[in-house]
PDB file of C-alpha atoms in Angstrom:
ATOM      1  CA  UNK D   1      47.437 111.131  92.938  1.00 47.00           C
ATOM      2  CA  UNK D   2      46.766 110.208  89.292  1.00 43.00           C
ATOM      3  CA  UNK D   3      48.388 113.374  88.036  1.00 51.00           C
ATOM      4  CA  UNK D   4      51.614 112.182  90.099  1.00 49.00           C
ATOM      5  CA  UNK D   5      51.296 108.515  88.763  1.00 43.00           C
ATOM      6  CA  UNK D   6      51.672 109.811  85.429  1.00 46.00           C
ATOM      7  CA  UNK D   7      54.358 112.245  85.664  1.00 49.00           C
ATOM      8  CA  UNK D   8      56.438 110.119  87.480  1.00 45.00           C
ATOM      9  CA  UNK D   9      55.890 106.821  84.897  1.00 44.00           C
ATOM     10  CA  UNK D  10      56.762 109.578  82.294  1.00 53.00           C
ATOM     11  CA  UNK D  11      59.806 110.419  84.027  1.00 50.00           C
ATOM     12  CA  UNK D  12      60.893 106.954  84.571  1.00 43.00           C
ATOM     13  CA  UNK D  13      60.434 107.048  80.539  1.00 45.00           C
ATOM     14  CA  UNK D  14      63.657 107.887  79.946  1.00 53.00           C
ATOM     15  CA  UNK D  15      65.232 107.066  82.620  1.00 49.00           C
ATOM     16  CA  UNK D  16      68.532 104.979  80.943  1.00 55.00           C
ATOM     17  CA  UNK D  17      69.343 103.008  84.009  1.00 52.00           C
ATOM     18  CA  UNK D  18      65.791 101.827  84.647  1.00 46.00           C
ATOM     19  CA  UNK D  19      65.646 101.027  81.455  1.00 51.00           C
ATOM     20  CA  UNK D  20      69.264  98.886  81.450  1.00 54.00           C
ATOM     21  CA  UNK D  21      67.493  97.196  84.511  1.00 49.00           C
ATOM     22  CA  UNK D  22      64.101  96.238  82.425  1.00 48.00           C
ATOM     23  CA  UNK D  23      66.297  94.873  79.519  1.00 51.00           C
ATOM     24  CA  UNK D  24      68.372  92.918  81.892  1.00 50.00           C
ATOM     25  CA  UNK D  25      64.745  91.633  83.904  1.00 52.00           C
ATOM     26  CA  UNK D  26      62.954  90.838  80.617  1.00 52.00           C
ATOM     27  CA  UNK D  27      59.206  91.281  79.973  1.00 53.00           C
ATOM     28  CA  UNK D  28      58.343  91.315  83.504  1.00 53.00           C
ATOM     29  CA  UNK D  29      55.655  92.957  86.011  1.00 53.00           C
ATOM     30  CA  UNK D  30      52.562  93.211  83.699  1.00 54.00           C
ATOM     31  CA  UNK D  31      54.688  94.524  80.718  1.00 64.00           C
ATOM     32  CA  UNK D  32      53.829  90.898  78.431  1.00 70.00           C
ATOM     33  CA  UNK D  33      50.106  92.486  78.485  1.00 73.00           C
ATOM     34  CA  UNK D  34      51.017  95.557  76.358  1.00 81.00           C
ATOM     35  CA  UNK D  35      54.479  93.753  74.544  1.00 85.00           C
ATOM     36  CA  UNK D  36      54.261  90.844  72.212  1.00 86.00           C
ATOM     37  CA  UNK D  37      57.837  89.653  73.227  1.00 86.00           C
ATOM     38  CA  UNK D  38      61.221  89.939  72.876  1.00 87.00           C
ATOM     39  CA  UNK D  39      61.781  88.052  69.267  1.00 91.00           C
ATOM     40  CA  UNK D  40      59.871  88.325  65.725  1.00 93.00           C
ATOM     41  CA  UNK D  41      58.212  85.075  65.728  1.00 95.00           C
ATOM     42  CA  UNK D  42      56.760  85.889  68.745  1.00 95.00           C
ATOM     43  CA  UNK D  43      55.143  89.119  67.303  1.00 95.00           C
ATOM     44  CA  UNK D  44      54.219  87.362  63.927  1.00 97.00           C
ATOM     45  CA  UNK D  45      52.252  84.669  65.889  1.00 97.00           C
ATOM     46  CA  UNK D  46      50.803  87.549  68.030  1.00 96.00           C
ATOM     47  CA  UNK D  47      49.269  88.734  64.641  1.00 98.00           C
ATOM     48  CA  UNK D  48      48.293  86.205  63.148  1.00 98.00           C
ATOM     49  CA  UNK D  49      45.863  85.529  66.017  1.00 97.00           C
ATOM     50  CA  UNK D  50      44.368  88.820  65.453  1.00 97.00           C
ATOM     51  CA  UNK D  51      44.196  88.766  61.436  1.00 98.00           C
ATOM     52  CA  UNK D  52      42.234  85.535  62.351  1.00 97.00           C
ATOM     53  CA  UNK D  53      39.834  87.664  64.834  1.00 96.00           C
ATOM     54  CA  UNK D  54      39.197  90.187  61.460  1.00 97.00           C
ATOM     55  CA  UNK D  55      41.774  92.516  62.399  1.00 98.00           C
ATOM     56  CA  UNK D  56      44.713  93.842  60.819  1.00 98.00           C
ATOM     57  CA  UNK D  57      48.082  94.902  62.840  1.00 98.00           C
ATOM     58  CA  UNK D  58      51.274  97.280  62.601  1.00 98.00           C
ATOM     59  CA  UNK D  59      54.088  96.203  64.059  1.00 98.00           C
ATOM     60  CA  UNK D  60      56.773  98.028  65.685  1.00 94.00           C
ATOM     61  CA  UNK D  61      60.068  96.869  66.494  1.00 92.00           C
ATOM     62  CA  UNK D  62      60.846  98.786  69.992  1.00 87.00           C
ATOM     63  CA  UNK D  63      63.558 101.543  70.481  1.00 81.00           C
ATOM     64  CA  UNK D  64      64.321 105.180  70.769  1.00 76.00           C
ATOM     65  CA  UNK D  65      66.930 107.221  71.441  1.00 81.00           C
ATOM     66  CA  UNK D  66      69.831 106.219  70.052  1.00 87.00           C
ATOM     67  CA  UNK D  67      72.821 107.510  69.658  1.00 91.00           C
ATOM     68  CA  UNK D  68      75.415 105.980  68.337  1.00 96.00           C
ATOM     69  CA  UNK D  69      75.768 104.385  64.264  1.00 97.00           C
ATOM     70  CA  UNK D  70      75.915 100.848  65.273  1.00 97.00           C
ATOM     71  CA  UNK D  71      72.992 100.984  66.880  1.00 94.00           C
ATOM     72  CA  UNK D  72      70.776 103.078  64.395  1.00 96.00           C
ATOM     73  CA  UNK D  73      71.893 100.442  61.694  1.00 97.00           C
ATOM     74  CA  UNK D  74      71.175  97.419  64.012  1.00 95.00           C
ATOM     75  CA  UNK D  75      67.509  99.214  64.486  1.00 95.00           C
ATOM     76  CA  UNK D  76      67.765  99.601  61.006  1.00 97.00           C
ATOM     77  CA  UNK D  77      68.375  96.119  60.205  1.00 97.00           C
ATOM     78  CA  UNK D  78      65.972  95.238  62.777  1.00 95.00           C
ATOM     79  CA  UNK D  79      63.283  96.776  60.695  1.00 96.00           C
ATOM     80  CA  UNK D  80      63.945  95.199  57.304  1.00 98.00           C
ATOM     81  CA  UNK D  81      63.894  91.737  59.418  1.00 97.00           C
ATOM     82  CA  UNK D  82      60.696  92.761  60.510  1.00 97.00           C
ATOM     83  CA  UNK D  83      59.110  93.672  57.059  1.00 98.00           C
ATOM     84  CA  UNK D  84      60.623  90.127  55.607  1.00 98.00           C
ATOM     85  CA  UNK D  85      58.997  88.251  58.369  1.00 98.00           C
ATOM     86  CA  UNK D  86      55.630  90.118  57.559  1.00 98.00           C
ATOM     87  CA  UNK D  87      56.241  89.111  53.621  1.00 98.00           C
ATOM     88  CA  UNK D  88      57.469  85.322  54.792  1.00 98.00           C
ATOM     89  CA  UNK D  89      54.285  84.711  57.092  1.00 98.00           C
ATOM     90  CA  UNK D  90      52.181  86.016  54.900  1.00 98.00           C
ATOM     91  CA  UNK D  91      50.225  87.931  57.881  1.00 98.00           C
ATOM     92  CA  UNK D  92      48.216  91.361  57.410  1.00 98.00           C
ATOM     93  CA  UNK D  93      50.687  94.024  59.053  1.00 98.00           C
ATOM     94  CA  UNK D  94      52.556  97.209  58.658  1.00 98.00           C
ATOM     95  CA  UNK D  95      55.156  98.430  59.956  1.00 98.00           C
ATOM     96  CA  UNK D  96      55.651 101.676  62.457  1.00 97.00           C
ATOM     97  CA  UNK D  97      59.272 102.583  63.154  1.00 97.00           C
ATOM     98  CA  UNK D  98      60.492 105.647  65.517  1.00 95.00           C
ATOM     99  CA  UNK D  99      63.286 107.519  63.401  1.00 96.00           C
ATOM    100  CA  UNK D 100      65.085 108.455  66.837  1.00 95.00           C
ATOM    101  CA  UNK D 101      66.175 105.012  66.943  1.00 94.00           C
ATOM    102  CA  UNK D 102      67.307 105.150  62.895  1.00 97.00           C
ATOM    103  CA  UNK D 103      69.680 107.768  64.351  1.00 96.00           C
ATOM    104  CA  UNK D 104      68.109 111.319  63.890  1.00 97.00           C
ATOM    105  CA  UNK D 105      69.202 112.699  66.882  1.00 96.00           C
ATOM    106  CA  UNK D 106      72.987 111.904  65.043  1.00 97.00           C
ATOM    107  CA  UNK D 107      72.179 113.302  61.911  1.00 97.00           C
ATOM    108  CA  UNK D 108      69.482 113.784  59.987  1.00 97.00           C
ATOM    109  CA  UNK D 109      71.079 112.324  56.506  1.00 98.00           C
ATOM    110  CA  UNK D 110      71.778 109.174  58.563  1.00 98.00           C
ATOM    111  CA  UNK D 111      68.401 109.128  60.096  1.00 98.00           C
ATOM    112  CA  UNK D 112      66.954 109.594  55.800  1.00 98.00           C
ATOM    113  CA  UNK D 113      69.507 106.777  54.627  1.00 98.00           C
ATOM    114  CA  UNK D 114      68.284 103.812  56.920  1.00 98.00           C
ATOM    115  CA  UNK D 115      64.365 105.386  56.573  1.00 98.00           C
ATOM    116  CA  UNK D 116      64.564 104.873  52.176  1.00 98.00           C
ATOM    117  CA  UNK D 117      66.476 101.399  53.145  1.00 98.00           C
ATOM    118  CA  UNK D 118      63.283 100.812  54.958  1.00 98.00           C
ATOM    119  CA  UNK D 119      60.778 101.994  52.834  1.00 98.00           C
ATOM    120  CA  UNK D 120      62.055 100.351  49.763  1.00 98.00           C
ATOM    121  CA  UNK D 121      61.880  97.107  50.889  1.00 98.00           C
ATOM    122  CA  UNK D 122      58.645  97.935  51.989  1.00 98.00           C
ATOM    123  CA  UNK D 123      57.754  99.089  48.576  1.00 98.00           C
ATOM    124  CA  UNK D 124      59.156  95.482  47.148  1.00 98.00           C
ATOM    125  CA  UNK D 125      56.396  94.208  49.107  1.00 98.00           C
ATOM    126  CA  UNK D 126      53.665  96.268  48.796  1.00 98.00           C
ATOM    127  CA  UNK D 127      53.753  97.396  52.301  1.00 98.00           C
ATOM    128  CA  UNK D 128      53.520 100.459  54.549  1.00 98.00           C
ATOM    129  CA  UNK D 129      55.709 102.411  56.639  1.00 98.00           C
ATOM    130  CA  UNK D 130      54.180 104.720  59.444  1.00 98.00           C
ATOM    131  CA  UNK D 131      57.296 107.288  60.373  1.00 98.00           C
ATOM    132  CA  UNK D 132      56.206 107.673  64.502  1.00 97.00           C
ATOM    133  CA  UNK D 133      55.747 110.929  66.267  1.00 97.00           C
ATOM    134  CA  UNK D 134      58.078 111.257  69.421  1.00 94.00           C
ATOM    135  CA  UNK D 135      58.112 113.957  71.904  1.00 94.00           C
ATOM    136  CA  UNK D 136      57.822 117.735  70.422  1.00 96.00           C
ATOM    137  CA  UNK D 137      61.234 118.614  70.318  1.00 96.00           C
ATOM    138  CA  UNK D 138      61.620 116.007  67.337  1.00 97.00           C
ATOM    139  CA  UNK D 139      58.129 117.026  65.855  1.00 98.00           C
ATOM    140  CA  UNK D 140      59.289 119.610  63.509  1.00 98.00           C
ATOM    141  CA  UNK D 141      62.004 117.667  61.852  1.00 98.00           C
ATOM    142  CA  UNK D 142      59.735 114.526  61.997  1.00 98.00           C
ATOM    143  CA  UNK D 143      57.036 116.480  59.279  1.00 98.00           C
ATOM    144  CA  UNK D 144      60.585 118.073  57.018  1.00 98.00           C
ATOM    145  CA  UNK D 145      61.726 114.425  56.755  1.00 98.00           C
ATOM    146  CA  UNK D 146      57.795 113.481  56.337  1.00 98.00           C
ATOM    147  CA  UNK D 147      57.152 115.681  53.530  1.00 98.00           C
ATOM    148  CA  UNK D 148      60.642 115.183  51.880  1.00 98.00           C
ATOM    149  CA  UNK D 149      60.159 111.448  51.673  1.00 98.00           C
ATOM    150  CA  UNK D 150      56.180 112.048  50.749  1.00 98.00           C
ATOM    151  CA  UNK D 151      57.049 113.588  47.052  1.00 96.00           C
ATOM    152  CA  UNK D 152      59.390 110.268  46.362  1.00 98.00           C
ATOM    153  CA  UNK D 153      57.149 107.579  48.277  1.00 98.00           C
ATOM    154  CA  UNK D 154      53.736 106.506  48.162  1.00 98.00           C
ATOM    155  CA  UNK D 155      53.814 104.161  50.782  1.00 98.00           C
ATOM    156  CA  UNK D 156      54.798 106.516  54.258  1.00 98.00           C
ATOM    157  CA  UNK D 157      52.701 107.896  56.910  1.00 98.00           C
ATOM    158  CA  UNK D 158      53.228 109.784  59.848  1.00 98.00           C
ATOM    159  CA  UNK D 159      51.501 110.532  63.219  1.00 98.00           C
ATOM    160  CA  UNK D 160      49.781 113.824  64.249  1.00 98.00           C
ATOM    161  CA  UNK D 161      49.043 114.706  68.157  1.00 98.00           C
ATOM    162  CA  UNK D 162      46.048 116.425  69.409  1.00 98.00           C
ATOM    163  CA  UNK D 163      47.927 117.349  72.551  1.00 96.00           C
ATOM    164  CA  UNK D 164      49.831 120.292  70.782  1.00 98.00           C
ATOM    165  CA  UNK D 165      48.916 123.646  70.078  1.00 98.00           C
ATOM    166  CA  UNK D 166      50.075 123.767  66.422  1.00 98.00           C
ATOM    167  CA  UNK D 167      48.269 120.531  65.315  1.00 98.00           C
ATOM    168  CA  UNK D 168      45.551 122.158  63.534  1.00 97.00           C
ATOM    169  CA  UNK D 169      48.158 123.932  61.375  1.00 98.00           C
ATOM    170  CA  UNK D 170      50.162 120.842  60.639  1.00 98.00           C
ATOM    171  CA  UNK D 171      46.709 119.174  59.738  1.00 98.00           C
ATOM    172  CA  UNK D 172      45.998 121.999  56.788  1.00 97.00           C
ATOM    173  CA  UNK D 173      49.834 121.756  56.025  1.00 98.00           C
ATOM    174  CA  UNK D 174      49.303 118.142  55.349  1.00 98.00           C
ATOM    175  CA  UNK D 175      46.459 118.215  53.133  1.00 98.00           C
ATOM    176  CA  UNK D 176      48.740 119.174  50.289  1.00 97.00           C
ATOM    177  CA  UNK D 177      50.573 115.716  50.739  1.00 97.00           C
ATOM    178  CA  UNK D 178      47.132 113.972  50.628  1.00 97.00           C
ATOM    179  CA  UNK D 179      48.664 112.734  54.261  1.00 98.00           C
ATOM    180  CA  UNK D 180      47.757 109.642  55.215  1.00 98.00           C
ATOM    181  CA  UNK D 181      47.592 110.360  59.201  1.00 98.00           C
ATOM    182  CA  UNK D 182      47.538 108.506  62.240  1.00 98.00           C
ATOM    183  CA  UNK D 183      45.461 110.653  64.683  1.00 98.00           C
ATOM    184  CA  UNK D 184      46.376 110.400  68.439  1.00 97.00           C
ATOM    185  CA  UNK D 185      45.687 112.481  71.693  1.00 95.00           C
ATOM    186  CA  UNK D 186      49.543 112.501  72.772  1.00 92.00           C
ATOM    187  CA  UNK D 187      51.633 110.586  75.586  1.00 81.00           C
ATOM    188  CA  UNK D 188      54.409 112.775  76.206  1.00 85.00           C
ATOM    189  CA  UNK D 189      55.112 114.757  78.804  1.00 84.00           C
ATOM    190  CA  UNK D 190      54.863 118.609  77.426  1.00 93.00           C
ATOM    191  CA  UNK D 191      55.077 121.782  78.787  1.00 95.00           C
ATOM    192  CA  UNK D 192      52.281 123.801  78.851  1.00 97.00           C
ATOM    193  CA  UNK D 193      54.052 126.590  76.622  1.00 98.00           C
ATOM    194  CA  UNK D 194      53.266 123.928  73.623  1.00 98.00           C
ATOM    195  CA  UNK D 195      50.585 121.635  74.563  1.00 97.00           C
ATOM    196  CA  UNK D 196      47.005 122.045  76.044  1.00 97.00           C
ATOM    197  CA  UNK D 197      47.125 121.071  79.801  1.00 94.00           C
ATOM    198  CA  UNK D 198      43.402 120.260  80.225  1.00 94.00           C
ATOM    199  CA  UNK D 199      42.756 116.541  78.929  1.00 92.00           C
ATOM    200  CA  UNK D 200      39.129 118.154  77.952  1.00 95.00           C
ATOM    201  CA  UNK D 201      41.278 120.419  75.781  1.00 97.00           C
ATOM    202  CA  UNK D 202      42.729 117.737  73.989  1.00 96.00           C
ATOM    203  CA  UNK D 203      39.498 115.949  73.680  1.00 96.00           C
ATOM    204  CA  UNK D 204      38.020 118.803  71.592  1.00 98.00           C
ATOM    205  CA  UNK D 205      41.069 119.084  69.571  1.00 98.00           C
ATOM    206  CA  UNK D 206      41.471 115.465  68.714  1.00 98.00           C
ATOM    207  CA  UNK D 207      37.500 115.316  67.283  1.00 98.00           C
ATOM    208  CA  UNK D 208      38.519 118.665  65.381  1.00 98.00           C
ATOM    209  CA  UNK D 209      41.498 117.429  63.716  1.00 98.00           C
ATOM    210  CA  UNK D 210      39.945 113.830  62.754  1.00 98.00           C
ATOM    211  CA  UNK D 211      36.876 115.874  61.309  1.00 98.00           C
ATOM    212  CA  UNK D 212      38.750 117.908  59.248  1.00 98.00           C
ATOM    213  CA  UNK D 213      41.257 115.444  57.974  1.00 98.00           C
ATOM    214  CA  UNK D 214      38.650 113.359  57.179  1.00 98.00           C
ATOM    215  CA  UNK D 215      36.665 115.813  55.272  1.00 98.00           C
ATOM    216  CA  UNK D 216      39.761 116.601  53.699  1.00 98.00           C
ATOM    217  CA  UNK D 217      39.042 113.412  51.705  1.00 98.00           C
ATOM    218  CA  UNK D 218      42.537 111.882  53.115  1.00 98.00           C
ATOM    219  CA  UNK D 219      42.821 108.603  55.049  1.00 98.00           C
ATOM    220  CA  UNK D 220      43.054 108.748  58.852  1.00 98.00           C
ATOM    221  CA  UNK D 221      44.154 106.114  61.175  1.00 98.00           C
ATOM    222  CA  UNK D 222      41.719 107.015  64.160  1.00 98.00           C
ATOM    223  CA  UNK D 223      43.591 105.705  67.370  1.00 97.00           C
ATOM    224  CA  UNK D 224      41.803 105.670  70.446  1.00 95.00           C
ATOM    225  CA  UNK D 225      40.430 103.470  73.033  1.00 92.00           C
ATOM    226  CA  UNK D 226      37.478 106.202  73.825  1.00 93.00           C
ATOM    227  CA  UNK D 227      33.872 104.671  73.745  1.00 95.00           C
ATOM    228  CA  UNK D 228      32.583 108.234  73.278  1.00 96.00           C
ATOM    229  CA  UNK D 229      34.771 109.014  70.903  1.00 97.00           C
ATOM    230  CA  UNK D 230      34.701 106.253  68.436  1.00 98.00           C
ATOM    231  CA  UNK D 231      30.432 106.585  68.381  1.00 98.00           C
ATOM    232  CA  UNK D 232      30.870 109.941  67.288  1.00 98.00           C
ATOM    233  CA  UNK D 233      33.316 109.622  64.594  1.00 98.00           C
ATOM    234  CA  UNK D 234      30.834 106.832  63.465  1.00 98.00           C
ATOM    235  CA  UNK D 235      28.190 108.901  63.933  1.00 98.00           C
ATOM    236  CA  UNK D 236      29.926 111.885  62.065  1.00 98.00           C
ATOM    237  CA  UNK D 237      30.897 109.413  58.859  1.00 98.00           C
ATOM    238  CA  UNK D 238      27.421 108.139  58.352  1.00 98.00           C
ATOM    239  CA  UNK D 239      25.626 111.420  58.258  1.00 98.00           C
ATOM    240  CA  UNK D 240      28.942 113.018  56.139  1.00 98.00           C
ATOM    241  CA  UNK D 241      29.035 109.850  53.744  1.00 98.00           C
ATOM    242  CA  UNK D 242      32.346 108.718  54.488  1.00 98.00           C
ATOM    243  CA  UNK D 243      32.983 105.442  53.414  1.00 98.00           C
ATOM    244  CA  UNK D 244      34.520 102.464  55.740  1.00 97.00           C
ATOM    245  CA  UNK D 245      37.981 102.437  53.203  1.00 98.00           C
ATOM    246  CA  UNK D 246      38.881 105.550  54.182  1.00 98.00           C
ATOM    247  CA  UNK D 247      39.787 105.157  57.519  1.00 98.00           C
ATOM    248  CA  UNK D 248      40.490 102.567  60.426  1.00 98.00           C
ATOM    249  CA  UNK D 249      40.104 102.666  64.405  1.00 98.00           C
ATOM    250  CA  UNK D 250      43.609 101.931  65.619  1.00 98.00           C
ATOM    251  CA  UNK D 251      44.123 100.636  69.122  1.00 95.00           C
ATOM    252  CA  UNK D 252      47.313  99.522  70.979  1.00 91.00           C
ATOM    253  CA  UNK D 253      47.462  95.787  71.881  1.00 92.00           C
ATOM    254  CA  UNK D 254      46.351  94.516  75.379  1.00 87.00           C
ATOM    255  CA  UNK D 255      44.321  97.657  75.795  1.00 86.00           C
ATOM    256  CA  UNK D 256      40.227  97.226  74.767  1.00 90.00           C
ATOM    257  CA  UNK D 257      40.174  93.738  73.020  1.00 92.00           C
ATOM    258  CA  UNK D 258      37.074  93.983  73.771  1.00 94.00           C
ATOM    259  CA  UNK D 259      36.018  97.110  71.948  1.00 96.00           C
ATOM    260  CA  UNK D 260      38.432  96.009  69.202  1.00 96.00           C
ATOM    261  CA  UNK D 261      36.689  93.007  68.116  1.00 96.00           C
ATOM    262  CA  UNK D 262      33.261  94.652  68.566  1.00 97.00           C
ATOM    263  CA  UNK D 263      34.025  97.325  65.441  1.00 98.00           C
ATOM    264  CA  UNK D 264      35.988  94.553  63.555  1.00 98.00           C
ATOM    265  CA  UNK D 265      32.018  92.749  63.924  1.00 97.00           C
ATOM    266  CA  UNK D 266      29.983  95.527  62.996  1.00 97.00           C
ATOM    267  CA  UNK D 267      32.590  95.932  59.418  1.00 97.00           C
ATOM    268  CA  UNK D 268      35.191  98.933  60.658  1.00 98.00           C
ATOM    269  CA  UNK D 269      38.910  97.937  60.012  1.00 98.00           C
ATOM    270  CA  UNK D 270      40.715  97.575  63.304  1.00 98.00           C
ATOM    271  CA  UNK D 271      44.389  98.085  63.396  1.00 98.00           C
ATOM    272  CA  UNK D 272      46.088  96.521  66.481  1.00 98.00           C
ATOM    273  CA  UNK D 273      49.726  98.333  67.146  1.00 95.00           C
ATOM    274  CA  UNK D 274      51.988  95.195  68.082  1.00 96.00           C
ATOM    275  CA  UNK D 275      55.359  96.598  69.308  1.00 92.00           C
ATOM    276  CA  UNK D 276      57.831  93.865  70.572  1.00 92.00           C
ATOM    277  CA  UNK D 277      61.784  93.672  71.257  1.00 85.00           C
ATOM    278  CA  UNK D 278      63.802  93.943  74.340  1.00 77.00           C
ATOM    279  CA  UNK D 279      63.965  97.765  74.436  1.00 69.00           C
ATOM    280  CA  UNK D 280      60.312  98.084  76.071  1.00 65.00           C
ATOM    281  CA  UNK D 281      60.461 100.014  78.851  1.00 67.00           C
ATOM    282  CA  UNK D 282      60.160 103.287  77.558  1.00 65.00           C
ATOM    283  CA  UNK D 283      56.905 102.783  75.673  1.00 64.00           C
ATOM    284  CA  UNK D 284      55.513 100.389  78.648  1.00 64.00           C
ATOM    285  CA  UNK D 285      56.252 103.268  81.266  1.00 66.00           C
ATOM    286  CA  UNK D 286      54.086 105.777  78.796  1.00 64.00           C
ATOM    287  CA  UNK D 287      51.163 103.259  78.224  1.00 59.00           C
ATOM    288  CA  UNK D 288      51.015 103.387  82.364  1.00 62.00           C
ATOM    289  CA  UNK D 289      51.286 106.851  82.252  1.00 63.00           C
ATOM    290  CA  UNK D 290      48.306 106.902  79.947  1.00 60.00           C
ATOM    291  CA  UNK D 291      45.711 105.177  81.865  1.00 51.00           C
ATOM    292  CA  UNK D 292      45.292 104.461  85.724  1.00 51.00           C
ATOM    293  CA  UNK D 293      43.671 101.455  85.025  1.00 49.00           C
ATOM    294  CA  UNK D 294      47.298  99.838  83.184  1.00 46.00           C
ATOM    295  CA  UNK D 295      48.685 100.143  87.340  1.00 47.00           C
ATOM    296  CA  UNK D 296      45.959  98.456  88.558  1.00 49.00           C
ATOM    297  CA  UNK D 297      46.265  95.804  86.234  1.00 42.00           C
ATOM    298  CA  UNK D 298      50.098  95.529  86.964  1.00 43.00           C
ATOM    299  CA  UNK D 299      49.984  95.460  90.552  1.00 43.00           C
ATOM    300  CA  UNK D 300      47.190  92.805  90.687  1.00 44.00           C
ATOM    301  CA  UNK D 301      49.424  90.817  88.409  1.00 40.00           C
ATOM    302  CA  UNK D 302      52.967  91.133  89.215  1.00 38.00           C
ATOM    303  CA  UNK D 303      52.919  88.550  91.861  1.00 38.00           C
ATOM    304  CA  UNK D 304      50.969  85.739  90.219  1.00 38.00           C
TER     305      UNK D 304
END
């Protein structure tokens, strides 16, 4: 039954006319737990209650998928209104943008044109730009633009997914760009021809690849909500001597608050990813996908 859950939530995904219907419906049925709201100030007030609770955020402007101009340079725009507000408020975030929705799956020089727009006013700033990993038929050409942007930018990042097959690869590729990494299990739906079917599977990769990035002596963005998991990558960088600045647990907002704040008290920085807009469906659909416990906590509240 929970196998079903989640394909069909990944299905409904990208599903265009369900998602029409959520933009038309708003932030409704449990979706304002895991989506700041529709506007920026909304999502800069949203962190600046968490920089005040130790924590430091990365917001992400929501979209995917797009396929026209006009719309890759209004998610374009969106972004650089996003990385002003950060600068205006003053507030402790980055920034995390999807290059689908900057118009790669138009062309990949348009897609390269609104991501330097992007990352030079983020280098004005002083801030950070995490390039997104989408589902693995844009993986390849996620790491070429990655790398290409790497040798001319100091202040990008990408995303690495313990779900596929060729992620240990991609990690030793990336060592010679001193990579700054956000590690994550996956929340696409893959075939099995290019991603491990057995969530134990993806378990063993995702403590492989953090291991070795981290003794790499590059700086990993650790995202998971796993109990186990986070006490042994603790466990691993005290006995290995890994200091505290060189990496952060990462955790998606409305999910483990709990667990959040706990390793923001004991001195780990916590990064909480804050996406917001009115294109939220896609992502909300995956986060319900992702854990059985997200539908329980929707159906209990969509009627209050």
């Amino acid at each position: 039954m929970e196998k079903l859950l989640s394909n069909t939530f990944q299905t409904l995904a990208k599903n265009k006319t369900a998602n029409k219907m959520a933009k038309k419906y708003g932030l409704k049925f449990g979706a304002r737990r895991f989506v700041a709201g529709d506007v920026t100030e909304q999502a800069i007030e949203c962190v600046r209650k968490i920089n005040q609770n130790g924590m430091v955020a990365m917001l992400n402007y929501l979209g995917e998928y797009v396929f026209t101009v006009e719309a890759a340079l209004e998610a374009t725009e969106n972004c650089l209104k996003t990385l002003d507000a950060i600068h205006e408020s003053g507030i402790d975030s980055n920034l995390s943008v999807k290059i689908t929705s900057l118009g790669l799956d138009i062309s990949k020089d348009l897609c390269i044109q609104n991501l330097k727009l992007i990352l030079d006013r983020a280098r004005v700033y002083g801030n950070f730009v995490r390039i997104e990993m989408e589902d693995y038929s844009h993986c390849q050409l996620t790491l070429d633009i990655y790398k290409e942007l790497r040798k001319e930018y100091e202040n990008i990042g990408t995303v690495i997914q313990a779900y596929l097959y060729r992620t240990e690869e991609d990690i030793h590729d990336l060592n010679r760009y001193n990579a700054n990494l956000r590690l994550v299990k996956g929340a696409y739906k893959e075939p099995i021809s290019v991603a491990f079917p057995k969530k134990s599977d993806v378990d063993k990769n995702y403590e492989k690849i953090i291991k070795t990035h981290l003794l790499n002596g590059n700086y990993a963005g650790i995202a998971t909500h796993d109990d186990v998991m986070v006490e042994k990558i603790i466990h691993f960088t005290e006995k290995k001597g890994i200091p505290k600045t060189q990496f952060e647990f990462q955790m998606l907002y409305g999910i483990r608050s709990d667990l959040q704040k706990k390793l923001a008290d004991l001195g780990y920085k916590v990064r909480v990813y804050v996406p917001y807009g009115t294109d939220w469906f896609g992502y909300f659909m995956r986060r319900l996908a992702e854990r059985p416990e997200n539908v329980s906590f929707v159906l209990k509240n969509t009627f209050k």
